[in-house]
Short mmCIF file of C-alpha atoms in Angstrom, two decimals:
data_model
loop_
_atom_site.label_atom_id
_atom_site.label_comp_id
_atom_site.label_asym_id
_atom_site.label_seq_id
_atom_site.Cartn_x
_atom_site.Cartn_y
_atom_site.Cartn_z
CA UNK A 1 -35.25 -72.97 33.11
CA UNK A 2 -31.97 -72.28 35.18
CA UNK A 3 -29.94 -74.21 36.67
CA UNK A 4 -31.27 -73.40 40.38
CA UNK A 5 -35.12 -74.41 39.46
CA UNK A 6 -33.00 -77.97 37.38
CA UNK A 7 -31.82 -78.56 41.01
CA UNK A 8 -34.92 -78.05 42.61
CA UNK A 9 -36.91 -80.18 40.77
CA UNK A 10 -34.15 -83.03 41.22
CA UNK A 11 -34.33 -82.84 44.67
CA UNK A 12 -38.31 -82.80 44.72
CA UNK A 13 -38.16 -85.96 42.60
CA UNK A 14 -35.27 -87.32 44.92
CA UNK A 15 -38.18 -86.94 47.50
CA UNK A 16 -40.77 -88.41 45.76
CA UNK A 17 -38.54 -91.58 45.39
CA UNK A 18 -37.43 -91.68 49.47
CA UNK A 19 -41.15 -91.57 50.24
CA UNK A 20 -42.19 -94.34 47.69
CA UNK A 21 -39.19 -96.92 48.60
CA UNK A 22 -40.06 -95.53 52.22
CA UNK A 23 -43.87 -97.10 51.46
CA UNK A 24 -42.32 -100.37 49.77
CA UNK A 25 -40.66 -101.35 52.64
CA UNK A 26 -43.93 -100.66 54.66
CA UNK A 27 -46.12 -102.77 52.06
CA UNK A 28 -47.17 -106.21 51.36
CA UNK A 29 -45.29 -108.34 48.96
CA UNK A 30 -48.54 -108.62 46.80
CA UNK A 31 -48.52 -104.65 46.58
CA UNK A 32 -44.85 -104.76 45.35
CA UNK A 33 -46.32 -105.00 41.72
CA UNK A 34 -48.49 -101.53 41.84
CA UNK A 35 -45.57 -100.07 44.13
CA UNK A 36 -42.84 -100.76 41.33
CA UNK A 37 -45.21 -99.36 38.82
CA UNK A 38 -46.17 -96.36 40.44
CA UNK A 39 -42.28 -95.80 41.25
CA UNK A 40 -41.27 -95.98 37.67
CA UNK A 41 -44.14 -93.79 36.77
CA UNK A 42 -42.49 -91.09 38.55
CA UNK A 43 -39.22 -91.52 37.38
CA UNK A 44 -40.62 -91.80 33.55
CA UNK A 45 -42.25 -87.83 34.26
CA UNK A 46 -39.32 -86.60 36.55
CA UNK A 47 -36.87 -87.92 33.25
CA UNK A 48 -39.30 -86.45 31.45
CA UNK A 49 -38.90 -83.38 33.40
CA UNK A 50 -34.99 -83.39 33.55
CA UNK A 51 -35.20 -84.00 29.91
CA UNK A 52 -36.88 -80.62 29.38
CA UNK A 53 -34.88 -78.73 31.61
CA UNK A 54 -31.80 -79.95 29.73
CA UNK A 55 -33.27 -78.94 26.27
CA UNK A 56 -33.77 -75.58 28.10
CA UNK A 57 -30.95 -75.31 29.54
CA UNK A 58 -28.75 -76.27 25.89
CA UNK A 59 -31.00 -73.19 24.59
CA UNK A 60 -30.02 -70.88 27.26
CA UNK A 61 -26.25 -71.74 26.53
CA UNK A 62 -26.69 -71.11 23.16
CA UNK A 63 -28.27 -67.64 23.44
CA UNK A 64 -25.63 -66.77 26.19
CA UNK A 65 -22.64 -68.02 23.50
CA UNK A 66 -24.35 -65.77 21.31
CA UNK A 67 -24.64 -62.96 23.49
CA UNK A 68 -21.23 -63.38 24.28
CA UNK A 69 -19.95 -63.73 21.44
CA UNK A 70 -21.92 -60.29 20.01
CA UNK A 71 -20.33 -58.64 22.93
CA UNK A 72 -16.89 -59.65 21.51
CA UNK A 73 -17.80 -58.39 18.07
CA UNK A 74 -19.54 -54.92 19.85
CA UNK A 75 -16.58 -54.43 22.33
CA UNK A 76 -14.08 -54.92 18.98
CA UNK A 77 -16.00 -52.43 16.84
CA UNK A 78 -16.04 -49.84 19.84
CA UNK A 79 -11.96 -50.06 20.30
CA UNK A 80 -11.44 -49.79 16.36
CA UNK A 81 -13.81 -46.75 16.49
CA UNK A 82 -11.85 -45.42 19.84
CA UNK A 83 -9.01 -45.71 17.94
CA UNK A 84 -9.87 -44.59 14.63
CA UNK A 85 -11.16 -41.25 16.03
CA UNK A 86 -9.01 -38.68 14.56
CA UNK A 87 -9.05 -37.21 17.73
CA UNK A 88 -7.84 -37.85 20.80
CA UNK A 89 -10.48 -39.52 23.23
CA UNK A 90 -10.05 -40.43 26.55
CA UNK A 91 -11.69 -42.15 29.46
CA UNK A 92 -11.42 -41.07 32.89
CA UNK A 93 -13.07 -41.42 36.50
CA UNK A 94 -14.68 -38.65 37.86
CA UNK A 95 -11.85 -37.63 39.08
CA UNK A 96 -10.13 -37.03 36.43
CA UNK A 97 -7.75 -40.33 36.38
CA UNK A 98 -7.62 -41.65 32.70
CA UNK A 99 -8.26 -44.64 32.41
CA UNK A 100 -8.22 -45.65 28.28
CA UNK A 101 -6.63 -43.47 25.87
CA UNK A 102 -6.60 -44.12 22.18
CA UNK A 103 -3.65 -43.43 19.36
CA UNK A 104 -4.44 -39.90 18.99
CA UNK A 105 -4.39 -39.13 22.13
CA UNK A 106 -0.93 -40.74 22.76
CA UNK A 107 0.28 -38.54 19.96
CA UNK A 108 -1.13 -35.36 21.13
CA UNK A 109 0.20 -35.73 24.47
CA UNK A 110 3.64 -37.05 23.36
CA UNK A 111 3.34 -40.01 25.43
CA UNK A 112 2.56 -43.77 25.22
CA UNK A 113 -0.74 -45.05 26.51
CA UNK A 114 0.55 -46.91 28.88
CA UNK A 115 2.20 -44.37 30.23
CA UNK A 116 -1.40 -42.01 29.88
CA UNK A 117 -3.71 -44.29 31.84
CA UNK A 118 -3.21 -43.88 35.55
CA UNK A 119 -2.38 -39.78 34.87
CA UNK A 120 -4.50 -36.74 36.49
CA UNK A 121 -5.65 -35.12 33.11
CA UNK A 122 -5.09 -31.91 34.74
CA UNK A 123 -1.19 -32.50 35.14
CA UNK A 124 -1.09 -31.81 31.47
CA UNK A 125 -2.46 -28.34 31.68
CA UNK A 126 -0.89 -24.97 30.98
CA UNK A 127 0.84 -23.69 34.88
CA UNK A 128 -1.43 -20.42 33.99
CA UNK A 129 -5.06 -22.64 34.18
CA UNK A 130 -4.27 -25.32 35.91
CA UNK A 131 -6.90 -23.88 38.47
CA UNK A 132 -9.41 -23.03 36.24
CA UNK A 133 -9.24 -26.56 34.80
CA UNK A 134 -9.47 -28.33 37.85
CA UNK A 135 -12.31 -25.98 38.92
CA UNK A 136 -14.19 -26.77 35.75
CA UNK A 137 -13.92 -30.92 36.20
CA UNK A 138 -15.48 -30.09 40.09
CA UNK A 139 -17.86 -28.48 38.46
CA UNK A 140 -18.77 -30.96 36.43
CA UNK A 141 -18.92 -33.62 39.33
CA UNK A 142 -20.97 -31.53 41.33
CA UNK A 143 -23.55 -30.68 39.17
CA UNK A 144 -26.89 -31.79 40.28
CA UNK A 145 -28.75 -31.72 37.12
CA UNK A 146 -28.26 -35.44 35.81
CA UNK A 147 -29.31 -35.23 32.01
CA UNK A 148 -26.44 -32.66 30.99
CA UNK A 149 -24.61 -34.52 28.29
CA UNK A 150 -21.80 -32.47 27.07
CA UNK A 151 -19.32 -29.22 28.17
CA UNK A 152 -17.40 -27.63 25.44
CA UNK A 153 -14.35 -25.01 26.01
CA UNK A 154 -10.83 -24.18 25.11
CA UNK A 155 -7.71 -24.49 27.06
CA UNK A 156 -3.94 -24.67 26.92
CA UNK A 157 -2.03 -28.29 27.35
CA UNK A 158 1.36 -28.87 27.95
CA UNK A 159 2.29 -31.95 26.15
CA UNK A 160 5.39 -34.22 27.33
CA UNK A 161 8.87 -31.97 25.95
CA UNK A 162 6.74 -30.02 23.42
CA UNK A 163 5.46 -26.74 23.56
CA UNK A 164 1.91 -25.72 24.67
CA UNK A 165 -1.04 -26.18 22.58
CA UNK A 166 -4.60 -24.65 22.14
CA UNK A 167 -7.00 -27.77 22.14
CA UNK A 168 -10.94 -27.72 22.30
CA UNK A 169 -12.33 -30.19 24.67
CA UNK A 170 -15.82 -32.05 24.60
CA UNK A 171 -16.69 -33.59 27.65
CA UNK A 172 -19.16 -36.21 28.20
CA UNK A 173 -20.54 -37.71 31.34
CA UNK A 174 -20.64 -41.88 31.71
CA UNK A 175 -23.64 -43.07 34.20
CA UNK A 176 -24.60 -46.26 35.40
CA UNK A 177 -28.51 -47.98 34.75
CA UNK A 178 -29.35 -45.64 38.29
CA UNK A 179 -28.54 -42.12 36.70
CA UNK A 180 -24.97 -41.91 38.45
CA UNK A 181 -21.89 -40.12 37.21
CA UNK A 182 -19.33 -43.09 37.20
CA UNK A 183 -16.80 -41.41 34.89
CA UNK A 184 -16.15 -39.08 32.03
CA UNK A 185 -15.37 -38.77 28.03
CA UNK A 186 -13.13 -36.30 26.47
CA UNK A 187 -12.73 -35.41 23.18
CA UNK A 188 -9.40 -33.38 22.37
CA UNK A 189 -9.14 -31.47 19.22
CA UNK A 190 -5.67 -29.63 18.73
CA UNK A 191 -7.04 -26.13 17.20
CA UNK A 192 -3.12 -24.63 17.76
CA UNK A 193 -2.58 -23.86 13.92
CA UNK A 194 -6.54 -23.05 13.21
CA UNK A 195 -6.03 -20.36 15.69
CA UNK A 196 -2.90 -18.92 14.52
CA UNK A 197 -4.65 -18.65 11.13
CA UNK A 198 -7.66 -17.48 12.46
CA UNK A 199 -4.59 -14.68 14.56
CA UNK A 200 -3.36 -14.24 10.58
CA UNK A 201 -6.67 -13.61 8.86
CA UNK A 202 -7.72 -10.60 11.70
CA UNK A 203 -4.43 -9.33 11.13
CA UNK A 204 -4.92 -9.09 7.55
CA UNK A 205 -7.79 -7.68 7.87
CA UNK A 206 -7.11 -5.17 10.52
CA UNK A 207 -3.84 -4.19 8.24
CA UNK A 208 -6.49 -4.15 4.83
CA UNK A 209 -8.57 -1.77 7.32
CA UNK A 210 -5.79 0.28 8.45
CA UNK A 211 -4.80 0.77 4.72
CA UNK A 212 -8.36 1.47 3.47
CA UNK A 213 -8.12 3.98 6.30
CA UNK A 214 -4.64 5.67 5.23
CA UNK A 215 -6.02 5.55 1.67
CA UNK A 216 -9.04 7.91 2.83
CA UNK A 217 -6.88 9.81 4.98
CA UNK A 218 -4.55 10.74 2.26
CA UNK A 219 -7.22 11.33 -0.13
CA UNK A 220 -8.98 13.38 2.54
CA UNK A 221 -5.51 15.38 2.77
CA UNK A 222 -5.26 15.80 -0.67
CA UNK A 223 -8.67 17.53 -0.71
CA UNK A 224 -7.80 19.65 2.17
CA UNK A 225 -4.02 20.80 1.03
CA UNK A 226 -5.88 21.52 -2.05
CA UNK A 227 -8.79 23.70 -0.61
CA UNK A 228 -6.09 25.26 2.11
CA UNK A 229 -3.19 25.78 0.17
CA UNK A 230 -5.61 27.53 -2.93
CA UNK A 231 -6.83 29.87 -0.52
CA UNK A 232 -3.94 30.66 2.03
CA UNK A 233 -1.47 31.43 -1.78
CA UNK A 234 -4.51 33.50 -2.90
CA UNK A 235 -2.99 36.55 0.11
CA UNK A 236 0.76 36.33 -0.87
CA UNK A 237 -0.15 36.16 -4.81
CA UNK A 238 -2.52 39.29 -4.38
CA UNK A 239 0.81 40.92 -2.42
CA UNK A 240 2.93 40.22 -5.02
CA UNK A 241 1.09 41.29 -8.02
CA UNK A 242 -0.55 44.03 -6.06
CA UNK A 243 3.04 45.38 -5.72
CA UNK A 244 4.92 44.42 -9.08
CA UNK A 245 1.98 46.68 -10.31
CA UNK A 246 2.69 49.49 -8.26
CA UNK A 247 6.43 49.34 -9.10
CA UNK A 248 5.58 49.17 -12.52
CA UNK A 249 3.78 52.02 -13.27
CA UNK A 250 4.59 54.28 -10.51
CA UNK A 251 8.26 53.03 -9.61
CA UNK A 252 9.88 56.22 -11.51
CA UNK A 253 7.32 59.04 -9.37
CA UNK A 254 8.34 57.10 -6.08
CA UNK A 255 11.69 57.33 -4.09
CA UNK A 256 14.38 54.43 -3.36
CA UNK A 257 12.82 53.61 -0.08
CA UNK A 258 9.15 53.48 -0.93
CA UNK A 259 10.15 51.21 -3.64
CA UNK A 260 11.94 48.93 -1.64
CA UNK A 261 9.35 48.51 0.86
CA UNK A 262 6.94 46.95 -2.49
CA UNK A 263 10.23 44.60 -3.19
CA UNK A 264 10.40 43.46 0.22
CA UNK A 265 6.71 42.72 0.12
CA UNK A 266 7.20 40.52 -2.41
CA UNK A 267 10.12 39.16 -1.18
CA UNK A 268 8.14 38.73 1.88
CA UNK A 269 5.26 37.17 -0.41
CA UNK A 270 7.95 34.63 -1.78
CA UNK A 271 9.40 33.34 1.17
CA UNK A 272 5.56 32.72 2.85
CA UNK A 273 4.68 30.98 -0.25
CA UNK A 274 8.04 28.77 -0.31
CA UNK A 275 7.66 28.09 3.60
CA UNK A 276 3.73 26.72 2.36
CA UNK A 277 5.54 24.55 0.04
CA UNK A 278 8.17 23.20 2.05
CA UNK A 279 5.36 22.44 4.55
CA UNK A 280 3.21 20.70 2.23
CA UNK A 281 6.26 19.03 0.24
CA UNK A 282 7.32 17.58 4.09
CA UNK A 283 3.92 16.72 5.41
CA UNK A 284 2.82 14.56 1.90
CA UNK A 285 6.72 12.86 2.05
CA UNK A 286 5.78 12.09 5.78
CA UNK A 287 2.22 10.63 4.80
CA UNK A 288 3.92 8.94 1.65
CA UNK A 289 6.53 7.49 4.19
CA UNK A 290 8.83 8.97 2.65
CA UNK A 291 10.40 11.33 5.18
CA UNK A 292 13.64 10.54 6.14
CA UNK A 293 16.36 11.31 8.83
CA UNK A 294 20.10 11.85 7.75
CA UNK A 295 22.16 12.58 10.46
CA UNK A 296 25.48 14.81 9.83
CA UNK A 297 28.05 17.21 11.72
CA UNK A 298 26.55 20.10 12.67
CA UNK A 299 27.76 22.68 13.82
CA UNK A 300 24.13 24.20 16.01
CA UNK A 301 25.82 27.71 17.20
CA UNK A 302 26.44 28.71 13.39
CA UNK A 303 23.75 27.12 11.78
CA UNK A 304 21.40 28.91 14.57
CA UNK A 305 22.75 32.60 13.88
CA UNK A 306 22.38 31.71 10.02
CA UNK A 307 18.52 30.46 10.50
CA UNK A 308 17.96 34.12 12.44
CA UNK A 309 19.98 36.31 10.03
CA UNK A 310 17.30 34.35 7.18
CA UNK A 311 14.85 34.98 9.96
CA UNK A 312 15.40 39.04 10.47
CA UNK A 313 15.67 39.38 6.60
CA UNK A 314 11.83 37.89 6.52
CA UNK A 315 10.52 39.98 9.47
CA UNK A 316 11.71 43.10 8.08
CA UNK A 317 12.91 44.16 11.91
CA UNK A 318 9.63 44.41 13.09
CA UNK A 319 10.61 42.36 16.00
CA UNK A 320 13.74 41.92 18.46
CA UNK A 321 14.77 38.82 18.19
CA UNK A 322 17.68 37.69 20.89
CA UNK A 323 19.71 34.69 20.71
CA UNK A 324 21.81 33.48 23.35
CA UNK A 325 23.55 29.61 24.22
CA UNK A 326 25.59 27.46 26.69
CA UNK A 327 27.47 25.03 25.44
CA UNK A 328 29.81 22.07 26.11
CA UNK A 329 30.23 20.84 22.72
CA UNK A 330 28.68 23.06 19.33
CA UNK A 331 29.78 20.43 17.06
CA UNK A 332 26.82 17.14 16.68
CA UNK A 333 25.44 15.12 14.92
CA UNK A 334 21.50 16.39 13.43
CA UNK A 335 19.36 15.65 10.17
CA UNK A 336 19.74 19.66 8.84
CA UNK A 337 16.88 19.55 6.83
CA UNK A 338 14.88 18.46 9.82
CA UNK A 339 16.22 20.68 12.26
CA UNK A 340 15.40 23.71 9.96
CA UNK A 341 12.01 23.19 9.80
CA UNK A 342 11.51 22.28 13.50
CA UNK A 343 13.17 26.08 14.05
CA UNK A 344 11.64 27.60 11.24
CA UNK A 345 8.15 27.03 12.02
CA UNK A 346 8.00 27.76 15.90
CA UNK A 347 9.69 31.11 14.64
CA UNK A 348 7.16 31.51 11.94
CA UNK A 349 4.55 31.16 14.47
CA UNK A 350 5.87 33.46 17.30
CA UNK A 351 6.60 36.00 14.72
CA UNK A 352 2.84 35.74 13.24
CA UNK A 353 1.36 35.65 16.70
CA UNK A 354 3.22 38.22 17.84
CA UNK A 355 2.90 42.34 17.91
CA UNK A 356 4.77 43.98 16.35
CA UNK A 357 7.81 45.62 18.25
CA UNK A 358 7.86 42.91 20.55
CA UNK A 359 10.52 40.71 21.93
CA UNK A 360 10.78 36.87 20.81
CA UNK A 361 13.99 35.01 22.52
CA UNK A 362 15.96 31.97 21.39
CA UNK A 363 18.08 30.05 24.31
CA UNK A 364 20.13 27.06 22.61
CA UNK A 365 21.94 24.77 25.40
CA UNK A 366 23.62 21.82 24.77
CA UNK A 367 24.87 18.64 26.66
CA UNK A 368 27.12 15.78 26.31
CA UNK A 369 23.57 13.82 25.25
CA UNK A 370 21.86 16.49 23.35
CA UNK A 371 20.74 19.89 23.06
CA UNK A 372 18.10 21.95 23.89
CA UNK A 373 16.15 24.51 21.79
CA UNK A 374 13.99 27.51 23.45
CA UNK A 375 11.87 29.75 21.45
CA UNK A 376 9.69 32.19 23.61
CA UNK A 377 7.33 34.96 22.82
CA UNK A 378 4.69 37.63 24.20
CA UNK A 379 1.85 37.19 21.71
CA UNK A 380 -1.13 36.00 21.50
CA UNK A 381 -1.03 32.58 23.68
CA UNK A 382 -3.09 29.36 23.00
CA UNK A 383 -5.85 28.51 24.41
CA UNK A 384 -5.52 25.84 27.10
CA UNK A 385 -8.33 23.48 25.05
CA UNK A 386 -6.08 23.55 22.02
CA UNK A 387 -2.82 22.85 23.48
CA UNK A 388 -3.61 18.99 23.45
CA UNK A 389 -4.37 19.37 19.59
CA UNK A 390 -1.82 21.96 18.26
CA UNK A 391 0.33 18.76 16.78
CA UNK A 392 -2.60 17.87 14.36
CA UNK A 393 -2.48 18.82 10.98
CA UNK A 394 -5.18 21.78 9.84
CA UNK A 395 -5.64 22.30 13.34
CA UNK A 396 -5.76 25.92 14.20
CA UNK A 397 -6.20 27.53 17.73
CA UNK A 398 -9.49 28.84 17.85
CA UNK A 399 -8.04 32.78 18.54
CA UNK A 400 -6.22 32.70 15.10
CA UNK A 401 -9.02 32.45 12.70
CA UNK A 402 -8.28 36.60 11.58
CA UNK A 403 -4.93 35.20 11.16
CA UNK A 404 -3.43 33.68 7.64
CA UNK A 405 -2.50 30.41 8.22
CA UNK A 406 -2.37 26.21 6.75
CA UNK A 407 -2.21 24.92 10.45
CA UNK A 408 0.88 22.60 9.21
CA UNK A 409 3.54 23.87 10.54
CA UNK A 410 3.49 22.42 14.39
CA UNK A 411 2.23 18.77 13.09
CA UNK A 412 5.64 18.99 10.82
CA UNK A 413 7.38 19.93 13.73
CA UNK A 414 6.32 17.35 15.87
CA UNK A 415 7.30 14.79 12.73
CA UNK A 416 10.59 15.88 12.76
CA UNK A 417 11.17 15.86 16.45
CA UNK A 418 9.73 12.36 16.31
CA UNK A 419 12.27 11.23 13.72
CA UNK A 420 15.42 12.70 15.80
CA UNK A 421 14.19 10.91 18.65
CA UNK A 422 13.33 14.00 20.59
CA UNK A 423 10.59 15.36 22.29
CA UNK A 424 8.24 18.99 22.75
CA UNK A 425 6.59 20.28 25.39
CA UNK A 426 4.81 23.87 25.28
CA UNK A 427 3.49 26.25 28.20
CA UNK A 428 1.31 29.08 26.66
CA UNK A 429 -1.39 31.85 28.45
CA UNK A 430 -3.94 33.56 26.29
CA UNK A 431 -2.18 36.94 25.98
CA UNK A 432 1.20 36.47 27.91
CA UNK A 433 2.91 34.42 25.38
CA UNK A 434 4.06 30.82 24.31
CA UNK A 435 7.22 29.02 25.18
CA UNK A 436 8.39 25.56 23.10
CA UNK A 437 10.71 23.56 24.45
CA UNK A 438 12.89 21.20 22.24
CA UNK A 439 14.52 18.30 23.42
CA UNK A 440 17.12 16.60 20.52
CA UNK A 441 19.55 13.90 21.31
CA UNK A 442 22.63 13.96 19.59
CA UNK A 443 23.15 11.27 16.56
CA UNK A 444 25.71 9.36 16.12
CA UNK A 445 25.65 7.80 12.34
CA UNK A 446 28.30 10.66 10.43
CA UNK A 447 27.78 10.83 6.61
CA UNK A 448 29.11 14.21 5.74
CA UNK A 449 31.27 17.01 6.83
CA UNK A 450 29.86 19.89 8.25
CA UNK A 451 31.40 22.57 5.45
CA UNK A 452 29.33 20.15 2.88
CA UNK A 453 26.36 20.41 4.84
CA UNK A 454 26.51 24.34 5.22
CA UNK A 455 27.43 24.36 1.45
CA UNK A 456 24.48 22.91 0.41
CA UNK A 457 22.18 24.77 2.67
CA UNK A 458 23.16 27.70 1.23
CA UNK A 459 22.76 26.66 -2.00
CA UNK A 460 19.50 25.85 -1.21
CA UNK A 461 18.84 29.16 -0.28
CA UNK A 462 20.06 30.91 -2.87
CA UNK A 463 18.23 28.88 -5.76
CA UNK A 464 15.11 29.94 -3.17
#
């Protein structure tokens, strides 16, 4: 019983008494005696009946202390669990307003709880998806399908005076007993240092994949120099022995010139076969990274016209080579080593491409940033589908193949370009010729004299 039906029933008995004192005063005074009776009959049941409802009503209070007092115990347990979460958990409206906040999230944000509740969530979003966030929570307060329970995603915060942070958010929706959104939970999880080791691990293993990669590729170029190098000293070797033969047993029936031509074969022989070492030796030192750049004086003008006098000897004069220059300044700064096998190489080529008796022209010019190296021939050309892979090593233009050759040299130039900073370009038609272009700025870290430099160059060539 509550205490509405209590105060109807005490105004029904309140009735029931007006209508019997209503009757006494109407009665005879030898009825008094039943009347008095019957009146405290019905006071006996309506204190009866107020006795009940009173026992009821004591019961009711109890249950409702109880219930009360579970709902102190329940709403204590649910803020030590908000605030034990190890993550940061929030309350908001649908709107996004937050309205609790627990310890964690205070830390994460960098900000007191008071200070939280009352705050767009949003506002604490990266600038960059501050959109995208606030699209997202109209999503979710639009959506018509009422059973969803939670959204999951990442997205940058921007906590008070610290740097951004990556932080996974779980959203769940709050709904009154009639099905309707009335507010929102987030979960925050900072995942800022699980990221950048998850960043560290795909690193690793894109450098472990890279190196598994360079491990093949040298062991595929080991196999390759190997089978190349095997076969392309095989023509040289035969040359050479073929010759020393000759000299040997017929050197004293022959005249002087016929036997020089056999000694300059060899000597020929020689130099092709150092020139296939040098090219190997630079092209493993480059894949070993190993290949340096050493920057000295220079002077280009002498060291050019020594490089073609070497150049001549080789060719036997079977070609006219011209050399001409401009300059503002002969004396620079280049790696030597590097620079003669950038020249070396495009004149190797143009000579080997090239018919004999024909012309092959060298142009040197030189700024106040650099100089400028021009080696043009009328051979054979390249084909316009293997320009774009002449820098490759073992590549070989597909009109050469009757034509000795490792298909090193231009990948070795293009290293040493590389390392001086410089670029090559090429223009080339199939039997009109082939013009490189060389583009080397001028160093500027000194470490020797020039006179040393040319000293040791020709030493170099002489113990050749």
């Amino acid at each position: 019983m509550n205490l509405d039906d209590l105060a109807l029933q005490i105004q029904n008995i309140r009735k029931r008494v007006g209508i019997l004192q209503s009757k006494s005063e109407q009665q005879k005074v030898e009825q008094n005696i039943e009347l008095v009776t019957a009146v405290f009959e019905e006071v006996y049941l309506a204190l009866e009946g107020l006795q009940i409802a009173n026992e009821n009503l004591q019961q009711q209070n109890k249950e409702l202390s109880d219930a009360q007092q579970a709902l102190v115990v329940e709403h204590q347990r649910y803020q030590e669990l908000f605030e034990e979460v190890p993550d940061a958990y929030l309350v908001t409206d649908t709107q996004g307003i937050i309205q609790e906040a627990n310890s964690a999230a205070s830390t994460l944000f960098n900000i007191s709880k008071s200070l939280l509740v009352g705050k767009l969530l949003e506002n604490f979003t990266f600038e960059k998806e501050l959109i995208t966030f606030h699209l997202k929570l109209i999503h979710l307060r639009e959506r018509q399908i009422p059973e969803w329970k939670t959204q999951e995603w990442e997205v940058y915060l921007r906590p008070h005076e610290k740097t951004p942070i990556i932080v996974a958010v779980k959203v769940a929706a709050v709904r009154n007993q009639q099905g309707e959104l009335v507010g929102l939970r987030w979960l925050l999880r900072d995942i800022s240092e699980s990221k950048r080791i998850q960043a560290k691990l795909e690193w690793a293993e894109e450098a472990m994949r890279q190196a598994l990669a360079k491990e093949r590729q040298l062991s595929e170029l080991k196999s390759r120099l190997l089978t190349t190098t095997s076969h392309e000293f095989r023509t040289p070797l035969a040359a050479i022995h073929s010759s020393a033969e000759l000299l040997e047993y017929y050197r004293h029936r022959w005249t002087e010139e016929r036997q020089n031509t056999h000694l300059r074969r060899i000597q020929k022989s020689v130099m092709h076969m150092t020139q296939l070492l040098d090219d190997v030796l630079v092209l493993s030192q480059d894949e070993m990274s190993k290949l340096g750049f050493n920057p000295r004086p220079l002077n280009l003008a002498e060291f050019c016209q020594y490089l073609l006098k070497q150049l001549k000897q080789y060719d036997g004069s079977q070609h006219t080579i011209t050399f001409s220059y401009e300059s503002q300044s002969t004396q620079a700064n280049f790696d030597a080593q590097l620079l003669r096998q950038i020249l070396n190489n495009l004149f190797s080529n143009s000579l080997k491409y090239s018919p004999i008796g024909s012309q092959i022209n060298f142009f040197l010019t030189t700024t106040n940033d650099g100089a400028i190296f021009e080696i043009q021939d009328f051979g054979i050309g390249i084909p316009s589908a293997d320009i774009k892979h002449i820098f490759e090593p073992f590549h070989r233009a597909t009109n050469t193949s009757n034509i000795p050759g490792l298909g090193l040299g231009l990948s070795i130039v293009k290293k040493a370009v590389d390392l001086h900073g410089g670029e090559i370009t090429v223009k080339s038609a199939i039997n009109v010729g082939t013009t490189f272009r060389v583009i080397v700025p001028f160093a500027s870290n000194v470490h020797n004299t020039y006179a040393e430099v040319r000293e040791n160059l020709i030493t170099e060539d002489v113990q050749e």
